[in-house]
PDB file of C-alpha atoms and ligand atoms in Angstrom:
ATOM      1  CA  GLU A   1    -106.172 -85.395 -60.942  1.00 75.00           C
ATOM      2  CA  THR A   2    -109.369 -84.063 -62.494  1.00 92.00           C
ATOM      3  CA  ALA A   3    -110.382 -84.225 -66.139  1.00 95.00           C
ATOM      4  CA  VAL A   4    -110.302 -80.422 -66.257  1.00 95.00           C
ATOM      5  CA  SER A   5    -106.673 -80.224 -65.171  1.00 96.00           C
ATOM      6  CA  GLN A   6    -105.813 -82.895 -67.761  1.00 96.00           C
ATOM      7  CA  PHE A   7    -107.513 -80.835 -70.484  1.00 96.00           C
ATOM      8  CA  ILE A   8    -105.587 -77.738 -69.401  1.00 96.00           C
ATOM      9  CA  GLN A   9    -102.307 -79.661 -69.297  1.00 97.00           C
ATOM     10  CA  THR A  10    -102.997 -81.021 -72.803  1.00 97.00           C
ATOM     11  CA  VAL A  11    -103.730 -77.627 -74.371  1.00 97.00           C
ATOM     12  CA  GLU A  12    -100.864 -75.914 -72.529  1.00 97.00           C
ATOM     13  CA  GLN A  13     -98.363 -78.554 -73.649  1.00 98.00           C
ATOM     14  CA  ALA A  14     -99.689 -79.396 -77.138  1.00 98.00           C
ATOM     15  CA  PRO A  15     -97.001 -78.952 -79.820  1.00 97.00           C
ATOM     16  CA  MET A  16     -99.396 -76.908 -81.986  1.00 98.00           C
ATOM     17  CA  ALA A  17    -100.279 -73.219 -81.833  1.00 98.00           C
ATOM     18  CA  ILE A  18    -103.780 -73.128 -80.321  1.00 98.00           C
ATOM     19  CA  SER A  19    -105.978 -70.031 -80.079  1.00 98.00           C
ATOM     20  CA  ILE A  20    -109.550 -69.378 -78.954  1.00 98.00           C
ATOM     21  CA  THR A  21    -111.378 -66.275 -80.193  1.00 98.00           C
ATOM     22  CA  ASP A  22    -114.798 -64.675 -79.869  1.00 98.00           C
ATOM     23  CA  THR A  23    -117.039 -64.670 -82.958  1.00 98.00           C
ATOM     24  CA  ASP A  24    -115.291 -61.533 -84.279  1.00 98.00           C
ATOM     25  CA  ALA A  25    -111.877 -63.281 -84.159  1.00 98.00           C
ATOM     26  CA  ASN A  26    -110.715 -61.298 -81.124  1.00 98.00           C
ATOM     27  CA  ILE A  27    -108.211 -63.443 -79.245  1.00 98.00           C
ATOM     28  CA  LEU A  28    -109.247 -64.701 -75.795  1.00 98.00           C
ATOM     29  CA  TYR A  29    -106.621 -67.382 -75.207  1.00 98.00           C
ATOM     30  CA  VAL A  30    -103.447 -68.716 -76.809  1.00 98.00           C
ATOM     31  CA  ASN A  31    -101.255 -71.601 -75.660  1.00 98.00           C
ATOM     32  CA  PRO A  32     -97.466 -71.480 -75.088  1.00 98.00           C
ATOM     33  CA  TRP A  33     -96.716 -73.031 -78.513  1.00 98.00           C
ATOM     34  CA  PHE A  34     -98.658 -70.162 -80.104  1.00 98.00           C
ATOM     35  CA  CYS A  35     -96.474 -67.703 -78.166  1.00 98.00           C
ATOM     36  CA  GLN A  36     -93.327 -69.517 -79.267  1.00 98.00           C
ATOM     37  CA  THR A  37     -94.414 -69.577 -82.926  1.00 98.00           C
ATOM     38  CA  THR A  38     -95.616 -65.980 -83.162  1.00 98.00           C
ATOM     39  CA  GLY A  39     -93.402 -64.184 -80.631  1.00 98.00           C
ATOM     40  CA  TYR A  40     -96.451 -62.685 -78.878  1.00 98.00           C
ATOM     41  CA  GLY A  41     -97.045 -63.209 -75.166  1.00 97.00           C
ATOM     42  CA  LEU A  42    -100.492 -64.251 -73.941  1.00 96.00           C
ATOM     43  CA  GLN A  43    -101.182 -60.972 -72.145  1.00 97.00           C
ATOM     44  CA  GLU A  44    -100.189 -58.737 -75.074  1.00 97.00           C
ATOM     45  CA  VAL A  45    -102.108 -60.727 -77.695  1.00 98.00           C
ATOM     46  CA  LYS A  46    -105.320 -61.055 -75.651  1.00 98.00           C
ATOM     47  CA  GLY A  47    -108.027 -58.784 -77.075  1.00 97.00           C
ATOM     48  CA  LEU A  48    -106.211 -58.283 -80.396  1.00 98.00           C
ATOM     49  CA  ASN A  49    -107.844 -59.503 -83.584  1.00 98.00           C
ATOM     50  CA  HIS A  50    -106.450 -62.694 -85.104  1.00 98.00           C
ATOM     51  CA  SER A  51    -105.674 -60.667 -88.248  1.00 98.00           C
ATOM     52  CA  ILE A  52    -102.598 -59.448 -86.284  1.00 98.00           C
ATOM     53  CA  LEU A  53    -100.958 -62.578 -87.745  1.00 98.00           C
ATOM     54  CA  SER A  54    -101.718 -61.689 -91.349  1.00 98.00           C
ATOM     55  CA  TYR A  55     -98.672 -60.803 -93.449  1.00 97.00           C
ATOM     56  CA  ARG A  56    -101.154 -59.008 -95.759  1.00 95.00           C
ATOM     57  CA  THR A  57    -100.117 -61.020 -98.792  1.00 94.00           C
ATOM     58  CA  THR A  58    -102.620 -63.873 -98.664  1.00 93.00           C
ATOM     59  CA  PRO A  59    -105.309 -63.081-101.299  1.00 94.00           C
ATOM     60  CA  ALA A  60    -108.566 -61.672 -99.790  1.00 95.00           C
ATOM     61  CA  GLU A  61    -110.527 -64.528-101.432  1.00 97.00           C
ATOM     62  CA  VAL A  62    -108.739 -66.989 -99.177  1.00 97.00           C
ATOM     63  CA  TYR A  63    -109.976 -65.146 -96.080  1.00 97.00           C
ATOM     64  CA  GLN A  64    -113.459 -64.857 -97.611  1.00 97.00           C
ATOM     65  CA  GLY A  65    -113.454 -68.625 -98.142  1.00 97.00           C
ATOM     66  CA  LEU A  66    -112.430 -69.094 -94.513  1.00 98.00           C
ATOM     67  CA  TRP A  67    -115.238 -66.866 -93.211  1.00 98.00           C
ATOM     68  CA  ASN A  68    -117.838 -68.388 -95.575  1.00 98.00           C
ATOM     69  CA  GLN A  69    -117.105 -71.788 -94.081  1.00 98.00           C
ATOM     70  CA  LEU A  70    -117.177 -70.506 -90.495  1.00 98.00           C
ATOM     71  CA  LYS A  71    -120.491 -68.708 -91.085  1.00 96.00           C
ATOM     72  CA  LYS A  72    -121.959 -72.024 -92.272  1.00 97.00           C
ATOM     73  CA  GLY A  73    -120.740 -73.628 -89.065  1.00 97.00           C
ATOM     74  CA  ARG A  74    -118.003 -75.562 -90.852  1.00 98.00           C
ATOM     75  CA  SER A  75    -114.269 -75.925 -90.304  1.00 98.00           C
ATOM     76  CA  TRP A  76    -111.756 -74.421 -92.687  1.00 98.00           C
ATOM     77  CA  GLN A  77    -108.322 -75.764 -93.413  1.00 98.00           C
ATOM     78  CA  GLY A  78    -105.634 -74.124 -95.497  1.00 97.00           C
ATOM     79  CA  ARG A  79    -102.335 -72.272 -95.728  1.00 97.00           C
ATOM     80  CA  LEU A  80    -101.867 -68.630 -94.776  1.00 97.00           C
ATOM     81  CA  ILE A  81     -98.854 -66.364 -94.962  1.00 97.00           C
ATOM     82  CA  ASN A  82     -98.358 -65.187 -91.409  1.00 98.00           C
ATOM     83  CA  ARG A  83     -96.212 -62.581 -89.706  1.00 98.00           C
ATOM     84  CA  ARG A  84     -94.450 -62.980 -86.378  1.00 98.00           C
ATOM     85  CA  LYS A  85     -94.217 -60.104 -83.879  1.00 98.00           C
ATOM     86  CA  ASN A  86     -90.660 -59.423 -85.101  1.00 98.00           C
ATOM     87  CA  GLY A  87     -91.947 -59.023 -88.674  1.00 98.00           C
ATOM     88  CA  GLU A  88     -90.656 -62.362 -89.891  1.00 98.00           C
ATOM     89  CA  ARG A  89     -92.858 -64.138 -92.396  1.00 97.00           C
ATOM     90  CA  TYR A  90     -93.881 -67.779 -92.047  1.00 98.00           C
ATOM     91  CA  LEU A  91     -96.132 -70.200 -93.831  1.00 97.00           C
ATOM     92  CA  ALA A  92     -98.867 -71.532 -91.557  1.00 98.00           C
ATOM     93  CA  ASP A  93    -100.912 -74.678 -91.951  1.00 98.00           C
ATOM     94  CA  VAL A  94    -104.171 -73.576 -90.322  1.00 98.00           C
ATOM     95  CA  ILE A  95    -107.371 -75.217 -89.121  1.00 98.00           C
ATOM     96  CA  VAL A  96    -110.174 -72.972 -87.878  1.00 98.00           C
ATOM     97  CA  THR A  97    -113.352 -74.443 -86.465  1.00 98.00           C
ATOM     98  CA  PRO A  98    -116.491 -73.075 -84.786  1.00 98.00           C
ATOM     99  CA  LEU A  99    -117.099 -74.044 -81.161  1.00 98.00           C
ATOM    100  CA  THR A 100    -120.815 -74.416 -80.468  1.00 97.00           C
ATOM    101  CA  ASP A 101    -123.109 -74.433 -77.446  1.00 97.00           C
ATOM    102  CA  GLY A 102    -125.849 -76.997 -76.718  1.00 96.00           C
ATOM    103  CA  GLU A 103    -128.168 -75.355 -79.281  1.00 96.00           C
ATOM    104  CA  GLY A 104    -125.558 -75.538 -82.024  1.00 94.00           C
ATOM    105  CA  GLU A 105    -124.927 -71.786 -81.921  1.00 96.00           C
ATOM    106  CA  THR A 106    -121.351 -70.705 -82.550  1.00 98.00           C
ATOM    107  CA  THR A 107    -119.945 -69.148 -79.393  1.00 98.00           C
ATOM    108  CA  HIS A 108    -116.209 -69.102 -80.190  1.00 98.00           C
ATOM    109  CA  PHE A 109    -113.694 -70.107 -82.814  1.00 98.00           C
ATOM    110  CA  LEU A 110    -110.789 -72.455 -82.275  1.00 98.00           C
ATOM    111  CA  GLY A 111    -107.618 -72.007 -84.294  1.00 98.00           C
ATOM    112  CA  ILE A 112    -104.867 -74.582 -84.602  1.00 98.00           C
ATOM    113  CA  HIS A 113    -101.835 -73.815 -86.677  1.00 98.00           C
ATOM    114  CA  ARG A 114     -98.231 -74.784 -87.204  1.00 97.00           C
ATOM    115  CA  ASP A 115     -95.277 -73.249 -88.944  1.00 97.00           C
ATOM    116  CA  VAL A 116     -94.597 -75.249 -92.132  1.00 97.00           C
ATOM    117  CA  THR A 117     -92.066 -72.837 -93.644  1.00 96.00           C
ATOM    118  CA  GLU A 118     -89.315 -75.452 -93.391  1.00 90.00           C
ATOM    119  CA  THR A 119     -91.294 -78.328 -94.872  1.00 80.00           C
ATOM    120  CA  HIS A 120     -92.774 -76.312 -97.756  1.00 68.00           C
TER     121      HIS A 120
HETATM  122  P1  FAD B 201    -110.791 -59.007 -92.486  1.00 50.49           P
HETATM  123  O1  FAD B 201    -111.275 -57.652 -92.042  1.00 50.49           O
HETATM  124  O2  FAD B 201    -110.746 -60.051 -91.460  1.00 50.49           O
HETATM  125  O3  FAD B 201    -111.721 -59.463 -93.696  1.00 50.49           O
HETATM  126  C1  FAD B 201    -111.408 -60.579 -94.537  1.00 50.49           C
HETATM  127  C2  FAD B 201    -112.695 -61.188 -95.034  1.00 50.49           C
HETATM  128  O4  FAD B 201    -113.287 -61.923 -93.985  1.00 50.49           O
HETATM  129  C3  FAD B 201    -113.735 -60.192 -95.478  1.00 50.49           C
HETATM  130  O5  FAD B 201    -114.428 -60.741 -96.571  1.00 50.49           O
HETATM  131  C4  FAD B 201    -114.651 -60.045 -94.277  1.00 50.49           C
HETATM  132  O6  FAD B 201    -115.952 -59.708 -94.638  1.00 50.49           O
HETATM  133  C5  FAD B 201    -114.589 -61.423 -93.674  1.00 50.49           C
HETATM  134  N1  FAD B 201    -114.769 -61.385 -92.201  1.00 50.49           N
HETATM  135  C6  FAD B 201    -113.870 -60.911 -91.305  1.00 50.49           C
HETATM  136  N2  FAD B 201    -114.350 -61.045 -90.042  1.00 50.49           N
HETATM  137  C7  FAD B 201    -115.575 -61.604 -90.165  1.00 50.49           C
HETATM  138  C8  FAD B 201    -116.555 -62.011 -89.222  1.00 50.49           C
HETATM  139  N3  FAD B 201    -116.394 -61.854 -87.887  1.00 50.49           N
HETATM  140  N4  FAD B 201    -117.696 -62.574 -89.697  1.00 50.49           N
HETATM  141  C9  FAD B 201    -117.870 -62.725 -91.019  1.00 50.49           C
HETATM  142  N5  FAD B 201    -116.971 -62.387 -91.961  1.00 50.49           N
HETATM  143  C10 FAD B 201    -115.843 -61.826 -91.541  1.00 50.49           C
HETATM  144  N6  FAD B 201    -105.670 -64.979 -90.354  1.00 50.49           N
HETATM  145  C11 FAD B 201    -104.353 -65.037 -90.635  1.00 50.49           C
HETATM  146  O7  FAD B 201    -103.888 -64.279 -91.476  1.00 50.49           O
HETATM  147  N7  FAD B 201    -103.540 -65.934 -90.016  1.00 50.49           N
HETATM  148  C12 FAD B 201    -103.990 -66.793 -89.053  1.00 50.49           C
HETATM  149  O8  FAD B 201    -103.217 -67.608 -88.521  1.00 50.49           O
HETATM  150  C13 FAD B 201    -105.381 -66.744 -88.721  1.00 50.49           C
HETATM  151  N8  FAD B 201    -105.894 -67.555 -87.788  1.00 50.49           N
HETATM  152  C14 FAD B 201    -107.201 -67.413 -87.426  1.00 50.49           C
HETATM  153  C15 FAD B 201    -107.706 -68.169 -86.357  1.00 50.49           C
HETATM  154  C16 FAD B 201    -109.030 -68.043 -85.943  1.00 50.49           C
HETATM  155  C17 FAD B 201    -109.522 -68.881 -84.768  1.00 50.49           C
HETATM  156  C18 FAD B 201    -109.889 -67.139 -86.625  1.00 50.49           C
HETATM  157  C19 FAD B 201    -111.330 -66.989 -86.204  1.00 50.49           C
HETATM  158  C20 FAD B 201    -109.402 -66.366 -87.668  1.00 50.49           C
HETATM  159  C21 FAD B 201    -108.068 -66.486 -88.081  1.00 50.49           C
HETATM  160  N9  FAD B 201    -107.540 -65.715 -89.121  1.00 50.49           N
HETATM  161  C22 FAD B 201    -106.195 -65.799 -89.415  1.00 50.49           C
HETATM  162  C23 FAD B 201    -108.390 -64.811 -89.927  1.00 50.49           C
HETATM  163  C24 FAD B 201    -108.352 -63.385 -89.397  1.00 50.49           C
HETATM  164  O9  FAD B 201    -109.333 -63.238 -88.400  1.00 50.49           O
HETATM  165  C25 FAD B 201    -108.646 -62.368 -90.525  1.00 50.49           C
HETATM  166  O10 FAD B 201    -109.890 -62.612 -91.114  1.00 50.49           O
HETATM  167  C26 FAD B 201    -107.571 -62.403 -91.611  1.00 50.49           C
HETATM  168  O11 FAD B 201    -106.274 -62.311 -91.035  1.00 50.49           O
HETATM  169  C27 FAD B 201    -107.752 -61.267 -92.625  1.00 50.49           C
HETATM  170  O12 FAD B 201    -107.675 -60.062 -91.948  1.00 50.49           O
HETATM  171  P2  FAD B 201    -108.000 -58.701 -92.693  1.00 50.49           P
HETATM  172  O13 FAD B 201    -107.937 -57.618 -91.656  1.00 50.49           O
HETATM  173  O14 FAD B 201    -107.131 -58.585 -93.895  1.00 50.49           O
HETATM  174  O15 FAD B 201    -109.436 -58.844 -93.270  1.00 50.49           O
END
């Protein structure tokens, strides 16, 4: 078994919603836990902006704070009010972090989130 197949197995089976976007937050990949949490399938969510998950009630300043951190090349961690495909609202504990190339340039963003509605 190669390291690459182990990495794929890990991401595919991780019990966290994982997403990879381009630098404009357009979704390139999501793992099965993401699909389970949000109700979106991989094929239908690919190419959509990550803002598809916004319930539109989180204050704009929170998103500005998120983007300010990302633009500085830093991770952001916080809670966002998210919306599933079926319209249901959930509270998400979110980590967003820039993925960089060898020169330190941001090439993608990685999102990791989980539904904490129950534990809140
Ligand atoms: P936006 O149009 O996104 O604007 C909100 C603010 O962010 C504005 O100040 C705008 O200037 C700034 N901004 C937006 N895009 C950029 C950019 N490319 N570069 C610099 N500044 C920018 N949002 C959620 O609601 N739930 C999530 O679970 C979630 N997960 C995310 C995961 C990843 C990996 C990334 C990259 C983003 C995630 N976001 C998430 C944020 C999402 O992309 C949106 O910014 C957010 O949902 C607000 O959307 P909006 O259309 O209301 O506002």
